[in-house]
Tab-separated table of C-alpha atoms in Angstrom:
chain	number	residue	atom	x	y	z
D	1	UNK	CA	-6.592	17.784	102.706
D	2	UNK	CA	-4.435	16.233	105.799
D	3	UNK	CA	-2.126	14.655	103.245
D	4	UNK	CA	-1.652	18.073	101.203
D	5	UNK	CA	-1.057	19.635	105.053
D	6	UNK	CA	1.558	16.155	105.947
D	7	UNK	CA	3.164	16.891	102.567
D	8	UNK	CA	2.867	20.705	103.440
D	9	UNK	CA	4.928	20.222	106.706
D	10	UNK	CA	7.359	18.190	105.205
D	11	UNK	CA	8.608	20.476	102.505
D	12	UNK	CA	8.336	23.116	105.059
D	13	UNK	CA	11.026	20.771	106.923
D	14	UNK	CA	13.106	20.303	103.698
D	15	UNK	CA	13.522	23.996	102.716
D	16	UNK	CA	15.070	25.100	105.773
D	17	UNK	CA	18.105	26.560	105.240
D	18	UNK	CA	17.718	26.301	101.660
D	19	UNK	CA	18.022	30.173	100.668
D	20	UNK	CA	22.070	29.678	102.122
D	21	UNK	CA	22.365	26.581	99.883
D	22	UNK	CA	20.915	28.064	96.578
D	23	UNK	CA	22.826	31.342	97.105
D	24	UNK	CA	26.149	29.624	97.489
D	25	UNK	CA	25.644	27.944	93.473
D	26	UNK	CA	27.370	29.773	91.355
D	27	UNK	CA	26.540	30.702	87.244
D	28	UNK	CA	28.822	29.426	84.775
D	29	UNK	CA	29.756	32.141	82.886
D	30	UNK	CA	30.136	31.842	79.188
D	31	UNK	CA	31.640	35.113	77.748
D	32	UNK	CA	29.951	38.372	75.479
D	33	UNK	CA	26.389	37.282	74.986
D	34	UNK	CA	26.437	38.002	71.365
D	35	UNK	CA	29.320	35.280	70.901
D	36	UNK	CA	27.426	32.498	72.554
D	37	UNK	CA	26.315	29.771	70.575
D	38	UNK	CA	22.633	30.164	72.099
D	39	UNK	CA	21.841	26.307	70.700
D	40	UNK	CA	24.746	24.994	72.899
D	41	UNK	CA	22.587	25.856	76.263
D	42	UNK	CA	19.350	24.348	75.297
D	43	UNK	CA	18.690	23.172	79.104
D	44	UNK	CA	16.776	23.950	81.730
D	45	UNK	CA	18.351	26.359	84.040
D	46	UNK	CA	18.775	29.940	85.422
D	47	UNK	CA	20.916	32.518	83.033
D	48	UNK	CA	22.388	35.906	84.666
D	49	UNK	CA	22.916	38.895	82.073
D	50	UNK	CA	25.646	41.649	83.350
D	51	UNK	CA	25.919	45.059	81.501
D	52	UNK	CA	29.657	46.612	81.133
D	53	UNK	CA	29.420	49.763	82.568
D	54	UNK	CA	31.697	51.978	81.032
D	55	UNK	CA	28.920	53.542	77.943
D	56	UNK	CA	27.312	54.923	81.085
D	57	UNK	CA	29.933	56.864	82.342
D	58	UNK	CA	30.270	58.125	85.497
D	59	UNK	CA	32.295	56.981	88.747
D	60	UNK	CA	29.645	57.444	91.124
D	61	UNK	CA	27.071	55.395	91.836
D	62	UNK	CA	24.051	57.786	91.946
D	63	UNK	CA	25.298	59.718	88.732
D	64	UNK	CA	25.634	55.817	87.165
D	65	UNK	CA	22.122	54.700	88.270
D	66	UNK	CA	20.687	57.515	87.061
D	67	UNK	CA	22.202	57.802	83.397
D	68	UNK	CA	21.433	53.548	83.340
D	69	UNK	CA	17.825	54.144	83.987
D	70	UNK	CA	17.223	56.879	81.650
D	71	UNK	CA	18.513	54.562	79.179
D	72	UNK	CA	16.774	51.375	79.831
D	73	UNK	CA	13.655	52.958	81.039
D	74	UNK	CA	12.512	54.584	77.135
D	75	UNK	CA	9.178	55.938	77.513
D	76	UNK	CA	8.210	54.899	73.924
D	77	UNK	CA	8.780	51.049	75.561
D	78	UNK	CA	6.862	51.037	78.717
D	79	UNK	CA	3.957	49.297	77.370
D	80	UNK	CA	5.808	46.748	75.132
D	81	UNK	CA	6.098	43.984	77.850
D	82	UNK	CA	9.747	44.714	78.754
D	83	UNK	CA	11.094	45.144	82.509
D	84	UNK	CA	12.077	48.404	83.936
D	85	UNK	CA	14.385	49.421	86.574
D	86	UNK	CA	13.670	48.134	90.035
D	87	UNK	CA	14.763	50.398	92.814
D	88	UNK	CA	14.761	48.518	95.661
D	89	UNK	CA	17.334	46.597	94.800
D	90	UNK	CA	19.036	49.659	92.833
D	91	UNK	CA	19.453	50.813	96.346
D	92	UNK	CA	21.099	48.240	97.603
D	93	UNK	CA	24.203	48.892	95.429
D	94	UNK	CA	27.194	50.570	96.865
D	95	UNK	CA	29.620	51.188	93.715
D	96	UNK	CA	29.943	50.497	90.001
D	97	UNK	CA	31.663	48.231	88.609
D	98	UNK	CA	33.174	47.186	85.319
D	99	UNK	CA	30.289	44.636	85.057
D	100	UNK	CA	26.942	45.276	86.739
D	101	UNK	CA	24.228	42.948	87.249
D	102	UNK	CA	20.945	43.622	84.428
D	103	UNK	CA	18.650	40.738	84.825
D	104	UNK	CA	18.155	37.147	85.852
D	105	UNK	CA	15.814	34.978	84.668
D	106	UNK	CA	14.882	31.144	84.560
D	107	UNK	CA	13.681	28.830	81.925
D	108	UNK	CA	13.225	24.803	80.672
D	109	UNK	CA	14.888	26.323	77.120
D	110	UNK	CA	17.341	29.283	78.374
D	111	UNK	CA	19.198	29.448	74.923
D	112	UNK	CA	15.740	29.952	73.201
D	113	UNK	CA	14.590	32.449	76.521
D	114	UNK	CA	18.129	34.465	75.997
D	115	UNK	CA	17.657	34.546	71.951
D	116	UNK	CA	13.694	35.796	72.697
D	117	UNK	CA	15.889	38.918	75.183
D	118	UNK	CA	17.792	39.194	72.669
D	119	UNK	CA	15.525	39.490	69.068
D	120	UNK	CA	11.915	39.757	70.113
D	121	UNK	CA	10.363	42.487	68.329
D	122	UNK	CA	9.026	45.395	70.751
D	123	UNK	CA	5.584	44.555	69.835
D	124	UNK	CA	5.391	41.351	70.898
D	125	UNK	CA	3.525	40.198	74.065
D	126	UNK	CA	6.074	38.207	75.466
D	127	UNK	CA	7.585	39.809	78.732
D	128	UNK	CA	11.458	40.297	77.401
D	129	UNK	CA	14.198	42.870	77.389
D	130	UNK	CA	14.242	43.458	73.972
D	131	UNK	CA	17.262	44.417	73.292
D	132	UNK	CA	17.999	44.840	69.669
D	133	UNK	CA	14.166	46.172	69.499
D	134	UNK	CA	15.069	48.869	71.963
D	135	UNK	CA	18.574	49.249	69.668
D	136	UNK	CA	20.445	48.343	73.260
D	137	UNK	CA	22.594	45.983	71.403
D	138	UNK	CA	24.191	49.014	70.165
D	139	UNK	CA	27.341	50.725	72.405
D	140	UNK	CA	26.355	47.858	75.167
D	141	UNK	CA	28.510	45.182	75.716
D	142	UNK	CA	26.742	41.836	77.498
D	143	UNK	CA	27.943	39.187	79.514
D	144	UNK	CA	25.994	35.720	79.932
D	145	UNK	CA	26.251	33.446	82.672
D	146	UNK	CA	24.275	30.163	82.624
D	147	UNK	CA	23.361	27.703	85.597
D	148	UNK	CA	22.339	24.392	84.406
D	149	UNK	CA	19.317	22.852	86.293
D	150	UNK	CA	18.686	18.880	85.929
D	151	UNK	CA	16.456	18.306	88.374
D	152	UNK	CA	12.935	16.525	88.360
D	153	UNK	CA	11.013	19.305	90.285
D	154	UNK	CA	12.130	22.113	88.417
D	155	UNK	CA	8.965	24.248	88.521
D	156	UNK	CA	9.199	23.858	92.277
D	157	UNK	CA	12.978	24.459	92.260
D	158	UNK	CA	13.725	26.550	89.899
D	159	UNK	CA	11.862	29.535	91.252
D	160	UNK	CA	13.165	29.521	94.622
D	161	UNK	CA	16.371	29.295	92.965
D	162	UNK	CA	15.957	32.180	90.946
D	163	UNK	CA	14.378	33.994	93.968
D	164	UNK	CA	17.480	33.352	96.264
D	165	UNK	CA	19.981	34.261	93.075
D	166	UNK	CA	18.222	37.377	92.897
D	167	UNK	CA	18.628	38.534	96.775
D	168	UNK	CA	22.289	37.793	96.134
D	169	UNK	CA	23.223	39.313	92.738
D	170	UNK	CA	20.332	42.210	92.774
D	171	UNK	CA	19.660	42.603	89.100
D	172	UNK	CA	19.222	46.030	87.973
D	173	UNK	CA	15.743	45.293	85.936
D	174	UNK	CA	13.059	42.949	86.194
D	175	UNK	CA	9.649	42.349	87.032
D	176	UNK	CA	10.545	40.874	90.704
């Protein structure tokens, strides 16, 4: 146990200051999500979905927020292992813009991840968005953004990563 506590202390040492250092990466973005060649980004990584905002309409924010939610929060979906709206970081928003943040998310495979967001039926148990099940594809327009993670400790890195990405960009939905 005094080695686990040594090793403990150490990492406690290393990730000082890293919360700056992960929120100054940046994604790579790629373009209209249904254009991307989701085989090309078979990596481990982080990917960053944006909605356009214009099929929601209005100028200001609250009217916005409100008209996004009723949309992505569909009653006949709240069981099927999709994310819903998170409004604590819904509040953090001051104004729409053209594209707004929807979700960020981390995996070893993200092309196959995005493709599951994408095409998972709604009655699947995977935790997805679902989009073409929830007939989201529809009137929405996507943008994907990709950051590439080679690294050796990526279950150790990749989630304070995501974590960090989050605080900055404040997706709209998902679980955390």
């Amino acid at each position: 146990m005094q080695r686990i506590q040594e090793i403990d202390g150490e990492l406690t040492k290393l990730f000082r200051g890293f919360e700056q250092t992960a929120q100054r990466l940046e994604f790579q973005p790629l373009g209209d999500l249904l254009q991307v060649n989701l085989d090309s980004i078979q990596f481990s990584g982080l990917y960053f979905l944006e909605v356009w905002s214009s099929p929601y309409g209005a100028a200001m924010l609250d009217d916005w927020l409100s008209c996004f939610t009723a949309t992505w929060n569909q009653e006949e979906f709240k069981k099927s292992f999709v994310p819903s709206c998170q409004k604590a970081r819904m509040a953090k928003h001051t104004a729409v813009h053209e594209w707004m943040p929807l979700y960020l998310g981390k995996s070893e495979k993200v092309g196959k991840r995005v493709g599951e967001h994408l095409y998972l039926a709604a009655n699947t148990r995977t935790f997805a968005l679902k989009l073409k099940a929830r007939n989201l594809l529809e009137g929405n327009r996507y943008r994907l953004s990709v950051l590439r993670l080679d690294v050796a400790n990526y279950p150790v890195l990749a989630p304070k990563i995501e974590s960090a990405l989050r605080r900055k960009h404040l997706p709209l939905v998902g679980r955390q």
